[in-house]
PDB file of C-alpha atoms in Angstrom:
ATOM      1  CA  MET T1258      -0.019   0.134  -0.110  1.00  0.00           C
ATOM      2  CA  ALA T1259       1.480   3.589  -0.693  1.00  0.00           C
ATOM      3  CA  ASN T1260       0.219   5.077   2.331  1.00  0.00           C
ATOM      4  CA  GLU T1261       1.048   1.950   4.718  1.00  0.00           C
ATOM      5  CA  PRO T1262       2.146   3.445   7.946  1.00  0.00           C
ATOM      6  CA  LYS T1263       5.746   3.605   8.830  1.00  0.00           C
ATOM      7  CA  SER T1264       6.842   1.322  12.146  1.00  0.00           C
ATOM      8  CA  THR T1265       9.499   1.147  14.659  1.00  0.00           C
ATOM      9  CA  THR T1266      11.436  -2.160  15.490  1.00  0.00           C
ATOM     10  CA  SER T1267      11.954  -2.838  19.317  1.00  0.00           C
ATOM     11  CA  GLY T1268      14.152  -6.257  19.383  1.00  0.00           C
ATOM     12  CA  SER T1269      11.437  -8.760  17.891  1.00  0.00           C
ATOM     13  CA  LEU T1270       8.635  -6.360  17.909  1.00  0.00           C
ATOM     14  CA  THR T1271       7.604  -3.942  15.371  1.00  0.00           C
ATOM     15  CA  LEU T1272       5.755  -1.052  17.181  1.00  0.00           C
ATOM     16  CA  PRO T1273       3.782   1.571  15.381  1.00  0.00           C
ATOM     17  CA  ASP T1274       5.840   5.034  14.889  1.00  0.00           C
ATOM     18  CA  SER T1275       2.913   6.953  16.109  1.00  0.00           C
ATOM     19  CA  LEU T1276      -0.276   6.432  18.554  1.00  0.00           C
ATOM     20  CA  ASP T1277      -2.249   7.872  15.776  1.00  0.00           C
ATOM     21  CA  GLN T1278      -1.948   4.824  13.795  1.00  0.00           C
ATOM     22  CA  VAL T1279      -3.477   2.424  16.726  1.00  0.00           C
ATOM     23  CA  ARG T1280      -6.376   4.872  18.188  1.00  0.00           C
ATOM     24  CA  ILE T1281      -9.377   2.955  18.772  1.00  0.00           C
ATOM     25  CA  THR T1282     -11.642   5.531  16.388  1.00  0.00           C
ATOM     26  CA  GLY T1283     -15.064   4.033  17.932  1.00  0.00           C
ATOM     27  CA  LEU T1284     -14.339   5.379  21.181  1.00  0.00           C
ATOM     28  CA  PRO T1285     -14.297   8.879  22.734  1.00  0.00           C
ATOM     29  CA  PRO T1286     -11.334  10.987  22.830  1.00  0.00           C
ATOM     30  CA  THR T1287      -8.854   9.043  23.213  1.00  0.00           C
ATOM     31  CA  ALA T1288      -7.784   5.285  23.130  1.00  0.00           C
ATOM     32  CA  TYR T1289      -5.123   3.058  21.443  1.00  0.00           C
ATOM     33  CA  TYR T1290      -4.362  -0.503  21.239  1.00  0.00           C
ATOM     34  CA  ILE T1291      -1.243  -2.012  20.508  1.00  0.00           C
ATOM     35  CA  SER T1292      -1.568  -5.682  19.968  1.00  0.00           C
ATOM     36  CA  ASP T1293       2.001  -6.911  20.295  1.00  0.00           C
ATOM     37  CA  PHE T1294       3.591  -4.533  23.119  1.00  0.00           C
ATOM     38  CA  ILE T1295       5.771  -6.883  24.566  1.00  0.00           C
ATOM     39  CA  THR T1296       7.209 -10.494  23.536  1.00  0.00           C
ATOM     40  CA  GLN T1297       6.141 -13.478  24.930  1.00  0.00           C
ATOM     41  CA  GLU T1298       9.474 -13.908  26.622  1.00  0.00           C
ATOM     42  CA  GLU T1299       9.140 -10.621  28.230  1.00  0.00           C
ATOM     43  CA  GLU T1300       5.611 -11.689  29.267  1.00  0.00           C
ATOM     44  CA  GLU T1301       6.811 -14.939  31.164  1.00  0.00           C
ATOM     45  CA  ALA T1302       9.715 -12.984  32.752  1.00  0.00           C
ATOM     46  CA  ILE T1303       7.160 -10.422  34.219  1.00  0.00           C
ATOM     47  CA  LEU T1304       4.892 -13.168  35.387  1.00  0.00           C
ATOM     48  CA  ASP T1305       7.639 -15.142  37.231  1.00  0.00           C
ATOM     49  CA  LYS T1306       8.778 -11.772  39.130  1.00  0.00           C
ATOM     50  CA  ILE T1307       5.000 -11.152  39.762  1.00  0.00           C
ATOM     51  CA  SER T1308       4.563 -14.781  41.273  1.00  0.00           C
ATOM     52  CA  SER T1309       8.066 -14.657  43.115  1.00  0.00           C
ATOM     53  CA  ALA T1310       7.376 -11.408  44.954  1.00  0.00           C
ATOM     54  CA  PRO T1311       7.230 -11.316  48.777  1.00  0.00           C
ATOM     55  CA  LYS T1312       3.881 -12.618  50.447  1.00  0.00           C
ATOM     56  CA  PRO T1313       3.521  -9.149  52.175  1.00  0.00           C
ATOM     57  CA  ARG T1314       3.485  -7.385  48.536  1.00  0.00           C
ATOM     58  CA  TRP T1315       0.181  -8.926  47.795  1.00  0.00           C
ATOM     59  CA  LYS T1316      -3.277  -7.584  48.891  1.00  0.00           C
ATOM     60  CA  GLN T1317      -5.920 -10.110  49.149  1.00  0.00           C
ATOM     61  CA  LEU T1318      -9.282  -8.828  48.361  1.00  0.00           C
ATOM     62  CA  THR T1319     -12.318 -11.187  49.006  1.00  0.00           C
ATOM     63  CA  HIS T1320     -12.071 -12.833  45.310  1.00  0.00           C
ATOM     64  CA  ARG T1321      -8.947 -11.844  43.867  1.00  0.00           C
ATOM     65  CA  ARG T1322      -5.192  -9.987  44.720  1.00  0.00           C
ATOM     66  CA  LEU T1323      -3.212  -7.256  43.882  1.00  0.00           C
ATOM     67  CA  GLN T1324       0.057  -5.693  44.033  1.00  0.00           C
ATOM     68  CA  THR T1325       1.265  -1.732  44.245  1.00  0.00           C
ATOM     69  CA  TRP T1326       4.405  -0.314  43.186  1.00  0.00           C
ATOM     70  CA  PRO T1327       6.851   1.156  44.170  1.00  0.00           C
ATOM     71  CA  SER T1328       4.119   1.341  47.290  1.00  0.00           C
ATOM     72  CA  ASP T1329       0.376   2.090  48.015  1.00  0.00           C
ATOM     73  CA  LEU T1330      -0.554   5.637  47.841  1.00  0.00           C
ATOM     74  CA  VAL T1331      -1.344   8.009  51.237  1.00  0.00           C
ATOM     75  CA  ASN T1332      -3.912  10.713  51.161  1.00  0.00           C
ATOM     76  CA  ASP T1333      -3.343  10.807  46.900  1.00  0.00           C
ATOM     77  CA  LYS T1334       0.584  11.010  47.286  1.00  0.00           C
ATOM     78  CA  LEU T1335       3.073   8.561  46.295  1.00  0.00           C
ATOM     79  CA  MET T1336       6.589   8.133  47.866  1.00  0.00           C
ATOM     80  CA  ASP T1337       8.939   9.378  46.082  1.00  0.00           C
ATOM     81  CA  ALA T1338      10.803   5.711  45.090  1.00  0.00           C
ATOM     82  CA  ALA T1339      11.863   4.123  41.688  1.00  0.00           C
ATOM     83  CA  LEU T1340       9.629   1.446  40.233  1.00  0.00           C
ATOM     84  CA  PRO T1341      11.570  -2.191  40.294  1.00  0.00           C
ATOM     85  CA  ALA T1342      13.750  -2.940  37.046  1.00  0.00           C
ATOM     86  CA  TRP T1343      11.675  -5.404  35.722  1.00  0.00           C
ATOM     87  CA  LEU T1344       8.755  -3.084  36.075  1.00  0.00           C
ATOM     88  CA  ASP T1345      10.619  -0.426  34.361  1.00  0.00           C
ATOM     89  CA  GLU T1346      12.400  -1.641  31.586  1.00  0.00           C
ATOM     90  CA  PRO T1347      11.036  -2.381  28.941  1.00  0.00           C
ATOM     91  CA  ILE T1348       7.739  -1.091  29.343  1.00  0.00           C
ATOM     92  CA  VAL T1349       8.431   2.690  30.489  1.00  0.00           C
ATOM     93  CA  SER T1350      10.840   2.983  27.640  1.00  0.00           C
ATOM     94  CA  ARG T1351       8.813   1.873  25.016  1.00  0.00           C
ATOM     95  CA  LEU T1352       5.933   3.824  26.298  1.00  0.00           C
ATOM     96  CA  ARG T1353       8.245   6.941  26.086  1.00  0.00           C
ATOM     97  CA  SER T1354       9.775   5.853  22.779  1.00  0.00           C
ATOM     98  CA  ILE T1355       6.035   6.001  20.598  1.00  0.00           C
ATOM     99  CA  ARG T1356       4.887   9.229  19.413  1.00  0.00           C
ATOM    100  CA  LEU T1357       1.638  10.779  19.769  1.00  0.00           C
ATOM    101  CA  SER T1358       1.357  11.551  16.257  1.00  0.00           C
ATOM    102  CA  PRO T1359       3.746  11.700  12.926  1.00  0.00           C
ATOM    103  CA  ASP T1360       4.095  15.473  13.322  1.00  0.00           C
ATOM    104  CA  ALA T1361       4.629  15.352  16.886  1.00  0.00           C
ATOM    105  CA  GLU T1362       8.729  14.502  17.011  1.00  0.00           C
ATOM    106  CA  LEU T1363       9.583  15.278  21.044  1.00  0.00           C
ATOM    107  CA  SER T1364       5.700  14.176  22.412  1.00  0.00           C
ATOM    108  CA  HIS T1365       4.795  11.090  23.500  1.00  0.00           C
ATOM    109  CA  ILE T1366       1.906   9.774  25.919  1.00  0.00           C
ATOM    110  CA  PHE T1367       3.306  10.986  29.064  1.00  0.00           C
ATOM    111  CA  PHE T1368       5.277  14.102  27.820  1.00  0.00           C
ATOM    112  CA  ASP T1369       2.593  16.315  29.599  1.00  0.00           C
ATOM    113  CA  SER T1370       2.183  14.492  32.553  1.00  0.00           C
ATOM    114  CA  PRO T1371       4.006  16.064  35.819  1.00  0.00           C
ATOM    115  CA  HIS T1372       6.857  13.466  35.819  1.00  0.00           C
ATOM    116  CA  GLN T1373       6.645  12.896  31.925  1.00  0.00           C
ATOM    117  CA  LYS T1374       6.824   9.112  32.742  1.00  0.00           C
ATOM    118  CA  PRO T1375       4.679   6.663  34.718  1.00  0.00           C
ATOM    119  CA  ASN T1376       5.725   6.338  38.511  1.00  0.00           C
ATOM    120  CA  HIS T1377       3.192   3.852  39.578  1.00  0.00           C
ATOM    121  CA  VAL T1378       2.298   0.273  38.414  1.00  0.00           C
ATOM    122  CA  LEU T1379      -1.008  -1.695  39.915  1.00  0.00           C
ATOM    123  CA  ILE T1380      -0.807  -5.241  39.143  1.00  0.00           C
ATOM    124  CA  ASN T1381      -4.434  -6.901  39.300  1.00  0.00           C
ATOM    125  CA  GLU T1382      -4.533 -10.430  39.004  1.00  0.00           C
ATOM    126  CA  TYR T1383      -8.180 -11.970  37.630  1.00  0.00           C
ATOM    127  CA  PRO T1384      -9.045 -15.360  37.618  1.00  0.00           C
ATOM    128  CA  PRO T1385     -11.907 -16.767  35.492  1.00  0.00           C
ATOM    129  CA  GLY T1386     -15.458 -15.798  36.783  1.00  0.00           C
ATOM    130  CA  ILE T1387     -13.762 -12.315  38.816  1.00  0.00           C
ATOM    131  CA  GLY T1388     -13.815  -8.780  37.249  1.00  0.00           C
ATOM    132  CA  ILE T1389     -14.213  -5.329  39.244  1.00  0.00           C
ATOM    133  CA  MET T1390     -16.974  -3.367  39.477  1.00  0.00           C
ATOM    134  CA  PRO T1391     -17.418  -0.022  37.072  1.00  0.00           C
ATOM    135  CA  HIS T1392     -15.336   2.661  38.302  1.00  0.00           C
ATOM    136  CA  LYS T1393     -13.120   5.516  37.716  1.00  0.00           C
ATOM    137  CA  ASP T1394      -9.434   6.051  38.531  1.00  0.00           C
ATOM    138  CA  GLY T1395      -9.404   9.415  40.292  1.00  0.00           C
ATOM    139  CA  ALA T1396      -8.075  12.551  40.645  1.00  0.00           C
ATOM    140  CA  ALA T1397      -4.843  11.324  42.142  1.00  0.00           C
ATOM    141  CA  TYR T1398      -3.420  10.138  38.742  1.00  0.00           C
ATOM    142  CA  HIS T1399      -2.581  11.978  35.507  1.00  0.00           C
ATOM    143  CA  PRO T1400      -5.493  11.285  33.068  1.00  0.00           C
ATOM    144  CA  VAL T1401      -3.507   9.063  31.114  1.00  0.00           C
ATOM    145  CA  VAL T1402      -3.472   5.155  31.745  1.00  0.00           C
ATOM    146  CA  CYS T1403      -1.754   2.184  30.096  1.00  0.00           C
ATOM    147  CA  THR T1404      -2.727  -1.109  30.986  1.00  0.00           C
ATOM    148  CA  VAL T1405      -0.105  -3.694  29.744  1.00  0.00           C
ATOM    149  CA  SER T1406      -1.949  -7.448  29.896  1.00  0.00           C
ATOM    150  CA  LEU T1407      -0.513 -11.003  30.762  1.00  0.00           C
ATOM    151  CA  GLY T1408      -1.576 -14.549  30.277  1.00  0.00           C
ATOM    152  CA  ALA T1409      -4.930 -14.234  29.334  1.00  0.00           C
ATOM    153  CA  SER T1410      -7.937 -12.220  27.171  1.00  0.00           C
ATOM    154  CA  LEU T1411     -10.768 -10.597  28.520  1.00  0.00           C
ATOM    155  CA  CYS T1412     -13.150  -7.580  27.659  1.00  0.00           C
ATOM    156  CA  LEU T1413     -13.017  -4.067  29.326  1.00  0.00           C
ATOM    157  CA  ASN T1414     -16.322  -2.734  29.605  1.00  0.00           C
ATOM    158  CA  ILE T1415     -17.078   1.049  29.158  1.00  0.00           C
ATOM    159  CA  TYR T1416     -20.003   2.674  30.483  1.00  0.00           C
ATOM    160  CA  LYS T1417     -21.978   5.950  30.313  1.00  0.00           C
ATOM    161  CA  SER T1418     -23.921   7.799  32.970  1.00  0.00           C
ATOM    162  CA  ASN T1419     -27.819   8.421  32.287  1.00  0.00           C
ATOM    163  CA  ASN T1420     -28.884  12.329  32.220  1.00  0.00           C
ATOM    164  CA  ASP T1421     -30.036  11.701  35.898  1.00  0.00           C
ATOM    165  CA  GLY T1422     -26.567  10.350  36.772  1.00  0.00           C
ATOM    166  CA  THR T1423     -27.251   6.709  37.445  1.00  0.00           C
ATOM    167  CA  LEU T1424     -25.114   4.323  35.593  1.00  0.00           C
ATOM    168  CA  ASP T1425     -26.189   2.787  32.562  1.00  0.00           C
ATOM    169  CA  PRO T1426     -25.715  -0.981  33.532  1.00  0.00           C
ATOM    170  CA  ASP T1427     -25.222  -2.030  29.912  1.00  0.00           C
ATOM    171  CA  PRO T1428     -21.761  -1.405  28.709  1.00  0.00           C
ATOM    172  CA  ALA T1429     -21.345   1.256  26.041  1.00  0.00           C
ATOM    173  CA  TRP T1430     -18.649  -0.034  24.343  1.00  0.00           C
ATOM    174  CA  ARG T1431     -16.296  -3.446  24.831  1.00  0.00           C
ATOM    175  CA  VAL T1432     -12.329  -3.563  24.268  1.00  0.00           C
ATOM    176  CA  LEU T1433     -10.857  -7.092  24.014  1.00  0.00           C
ATOM    177  CA  GLN T1434      -7.285  -7.149  25.679  1.00  0.00           C
ATOM    178  CA  GLU T1435      -5.324  -9.964  24.498  1.00  0.00           C
ATOM    179  CA  PRO T1436      -2.239 -11.118  26.212  1.00  0.00           C
ATOM    180  CA  ARG T1437       1.235  -9.186  25.502  1.00  0.00           C
ATOM    181  CA  SER T1438      -1.200  -5.993  24.369  1.00  0.00           C
ATOM    182  CA  LEU T1439      -1.118  -2.726  25.458  1.00  0.00           C
ATOM    183  CA  LEU T1440      -4.256  -0.137  26.096  1.00  0.00           C
ATOM    184  CA  ILE T1441      -4.153   3.524  26.671  1.00  0.00           C
ATOM    185  CA  THR T1442      -7.066   5.723  27.937  1.00  0.00           C
ATOM    186  CA  THR T1443      -6.744   9.301  28.147  1.00  0.00           C
ATOM    187  CA  SER T1444      -8.744  12.364  27.995  1.00  0.00           C
ATOM    188  CA  SER T1445     -12.580  12.239  28.328  1.00  0.00           C
ATOM    189  CA  LEU T1446     -12.375   8.449  28.330  1.00  0.00           C
ATOM    190  CA  TYR T1447     -10.633   8.632  31.408  1.00  0.00           C
ATOM    191  CA  THR T1448     -12.544  11.604  32.927  1.00  0.00           C
ATOM    192  CA  GLY T1449     -16.105  11.089  31.713  1.00  0.00           C
ATOM    193  CA  PHE T1450     -16.226   7.091  31.586  1.00  0.00           C
ATOM    194  CA  LEU T1451     -16.504   4.553  34.041  1.00  0.00           C
ATOM    195  CA  HIS T1452     -14.490   1.175  33.080  1.00  0.00           C
ATOM    196  CA  GLY T1453     -14.885  -1.971  34.688  1.00  0.00           C
ATOM    197  CA  ILE T1454     -14.513  -6.154  33.946  1.00  0.00           C
ATOM    198  CA  ALA T1455     -18.006  -8.492  34.340  1.00  0.00           C
ATOM    199  CA  ASP T1456     -17.656 -11.564  36.826  1.00  0.00           C
ATOM    200  CA  ILE T1457     -18.391 -14.086  34.225  1.00  0.00           C
ATOM    201  CA  THR T1458     -15.906 -17.203  32.674  1.00  0.00           C
ATOM    202  CA  GLU T1459     -16.957 -16.567  29.494  1.00  0.00           C
ATOM    203  CA  ASP T1460     -16.769 -13.381  27.333  1.00  0.00           C
ATOM    204  CA  VAL T1461     -19.467 -13.871  24.164  1.00  0.00           C
ATOM    205  CA  GLU T1462     -21.207 -12.471  21.185  1.00  0.00           C
ATOM    206  CA  LEU T1463     -17.851 -11.295  20.320  1.00  0.00           C
ATOM    207  CA  SER T1464     -17.676  -9.865  16.634  1.00  0.00           C
ATOM    208  CA  LYS T1465     -16.766  -6.706  14.954  1.00  0.00           C
ATOM    209  CA  SER T1466     -19.793  -5.196  15.452  1.00  0.00           C
ATOM    210  CA  THR T1467     -19.522  -5.648  19.306  1.00  0.00           C
ATOM    211  CA  VAL T1468     -15.795  -5.069  19.778  1.00  0.00           C
ATOM    212  CA  VAL T1469     -14.645  -1.762  19.176  1.00  0.00           C
ATOM    213  CA  ASN T1470     -11.480  -2.536  18.976  1.00  0.00           C
ATOM    214  CA  TRP T1471     -11.855  -5.603  16.657  1.00  0.00           C
ATOM    215  CA  ASP T1472      -9.726  -4.567  13.587  1.00  0.00           C
ATOM    216  CA  LEU T1473      -6.723  -3.597  15.756  1.00  0.00           C
ATOM    217  CA  LEU T1474      -6.541  -7.194  17.506  1.00  0.00           C
ATOM    218  CA  ARG T1475      -3.566  -9.413  16.430  1.00  0.00           C
ATOM    219  CA  SER T1476      -5.665 -12.568  16.546  1.00  0.00           C
ATOM    220  CA  PRO T1477      -9.242 -11.720  15.729  1.00  0.00           C
ATOM    221  CA  ASP T1478      -9.676 -15.231  14.059  1.00  0.00           C
ATOM    222  CA  GLU T1479      -9.139 -16.687  17.268  1.00  0.00           C
ATOM    223  CA  TYR T1480     -12.290 -15.357  18.631  1.00  0.00           C
ATOM    224  CA  ALA T1481     -13.986 -15.955  15.184  1.00  0.00           C
ATOM    225  CA  GLY T1482     -16.679 -18.336  16.880  1.00  0.00           C
ATOM    226  CA  GLY T1483     -17.753 -15.457  19.157  1.00  0.00           C
ATOM    227  CA  CYS T1484     -16.519 -16.315  22.540  1.00  0.00           C
ATOM    228  CA  ASN T1485     -13.429 -16.276  24.659  1.00  0.00           C
ATOM    229  CA  VAL T1486     -13.336 -18.795  27.437  1.00  0.00           C
ATOM    230  CA  ARG T1487     -11.253 -16.894  30.251  1.00  0.00           C
ATOM    231  CA  LYS T1488      -7.938 -17.950  31.854  1.00  0.00           C
ATOM    232  CA  THR T1489      -6.198 -16.072  34.701  1.00  0.00           C
ATOM    233  CA  ARG T1490      -5.404 -12.732  33.445  1.00  0.00           C
ATOM    234  CA  THR T1491      -2.664 -10.405  35.071  1.00  0.00           C
ATOM    235  CA  SER T1492      -2.949  -6.435  34.313  1.00  0.00           C
ATOM    236  CA  LEU T1493      -0.057  -4.069  34.880  1.00  0.00           C
ATOM    237  CA  THR T1494      -1.867  -0.682  35.034  1.00  0.00           C
ATOM    238  CA  TYR T1495       0.766   2.324  34.842  1.00  0.00           C
ATOM    239  CA  ARG T1496       0.282   5.432  35.633  1.00  0.00           C
ATOM    240  CA  ASP T1497       1.667   8.862  36.917  1.00  0.00           C
ATOM    241  CA  VAL T1498       0.726   9.776  40.625  1.00  0.00           C
ATOM    242  CA  MET T1499       0.763  13.643  40.378  1.00  0.00           C
ATOM    243  CA  LYS T1500       2.180  14.330  43.869  1.00  0.00           C
ATOM    244  CA  VAL T1501       4.756  12.767  45.557  1.00  0.00           C
ATOM    245  CA  SER T1502       6.203  13.039  48.958  1.00  0.00           C
ATOM    246  CA  LYS T1503       9.973  13.295  49.764  1.00  0.00           C
ATOM    247  CA  LEU T1504       9.327  11.909  52.899  1.00  0.00           C
ATOM    248  CA  GLY T1505      10.624   8.544  52.530  1.00  0.00           C
ATOM    249  CA  GLY T1506      11.140   7.738  56.048  1.00  0.00           C
ATOM    250  CA  LYS T1507       8.053   8.062  57.331  1.00  0.00           C
ATOM    251  CA  LEU T1508       5.925   6.963  54.132  1.00  0.00           C
ATOM    252  CA  GLY T1509       8.325   3.687  53.848  1.00  0.00           C
ATOM    253  CA  LEU T1510       6.601   2.133  56.764  1.00  0.00           C
ATOM    254  CA  PHE T1511       3.535   1.802  54.436  1.00  0.00           C
ATOM    255  CA  GLN T1512       5.439   0.045  51.818  1.00  0.00           C
ATOM    256  CA  LYS T1513       6.222  -2.561  54.230  1.00  0.00           C
ATOM    257  CA  LYS T1514       2.589  -3.394  55.234  1.00  0.00           C
TER     258      LYS T1514
END
């Protein structure tokens, strides 16, 4: 094709030259989806690191568990500490390497965030049948969320509010997140809509008309039968916490819980 988009190579991956090439056009501003953001070897190495983390790192919820790095937020502030190397590289540098658009030579998805890169990672483990209720991520973060999926696929549901402020129970859009993929949500999609994951063991009625990022999937043929049987999926959510505390001595106590 004469106007085929340029791309950049990172190891064995071919990444888009700009995020404009992977914009999810059926969503409100603004979302992007890269089906192959990390390699299978990188995925396995990260999952090994997650599973070998010390037991106190895990926060056990009713039906699932999570980790926060480098620490929990305290009063919407983050302790000033670096991410561990296995969460920093290669993901953070890769996020910063992709331009927003072909004309934006020096900009990337975090170029206007307070620290110009993510400083916080939330690791969520979702067994089959377990999701998370519709929610917003809140004001503690710069309005950019970068989610890397590991292990398995599932659908993220995006919800609208009704005119009276109540939540429409039916999702307005569904985004299918494949293993090793990156989903970025920003702007009004971050601030004006809720997102959640249904408590189901199988995503059904999957098709080009019901999955908003269908044309960007790595393997749409895998879902040609219209369903995805869930397995355990782990997500890495990268964000920039806007307020950072230098009081490492005091806030360090929270990290050791």
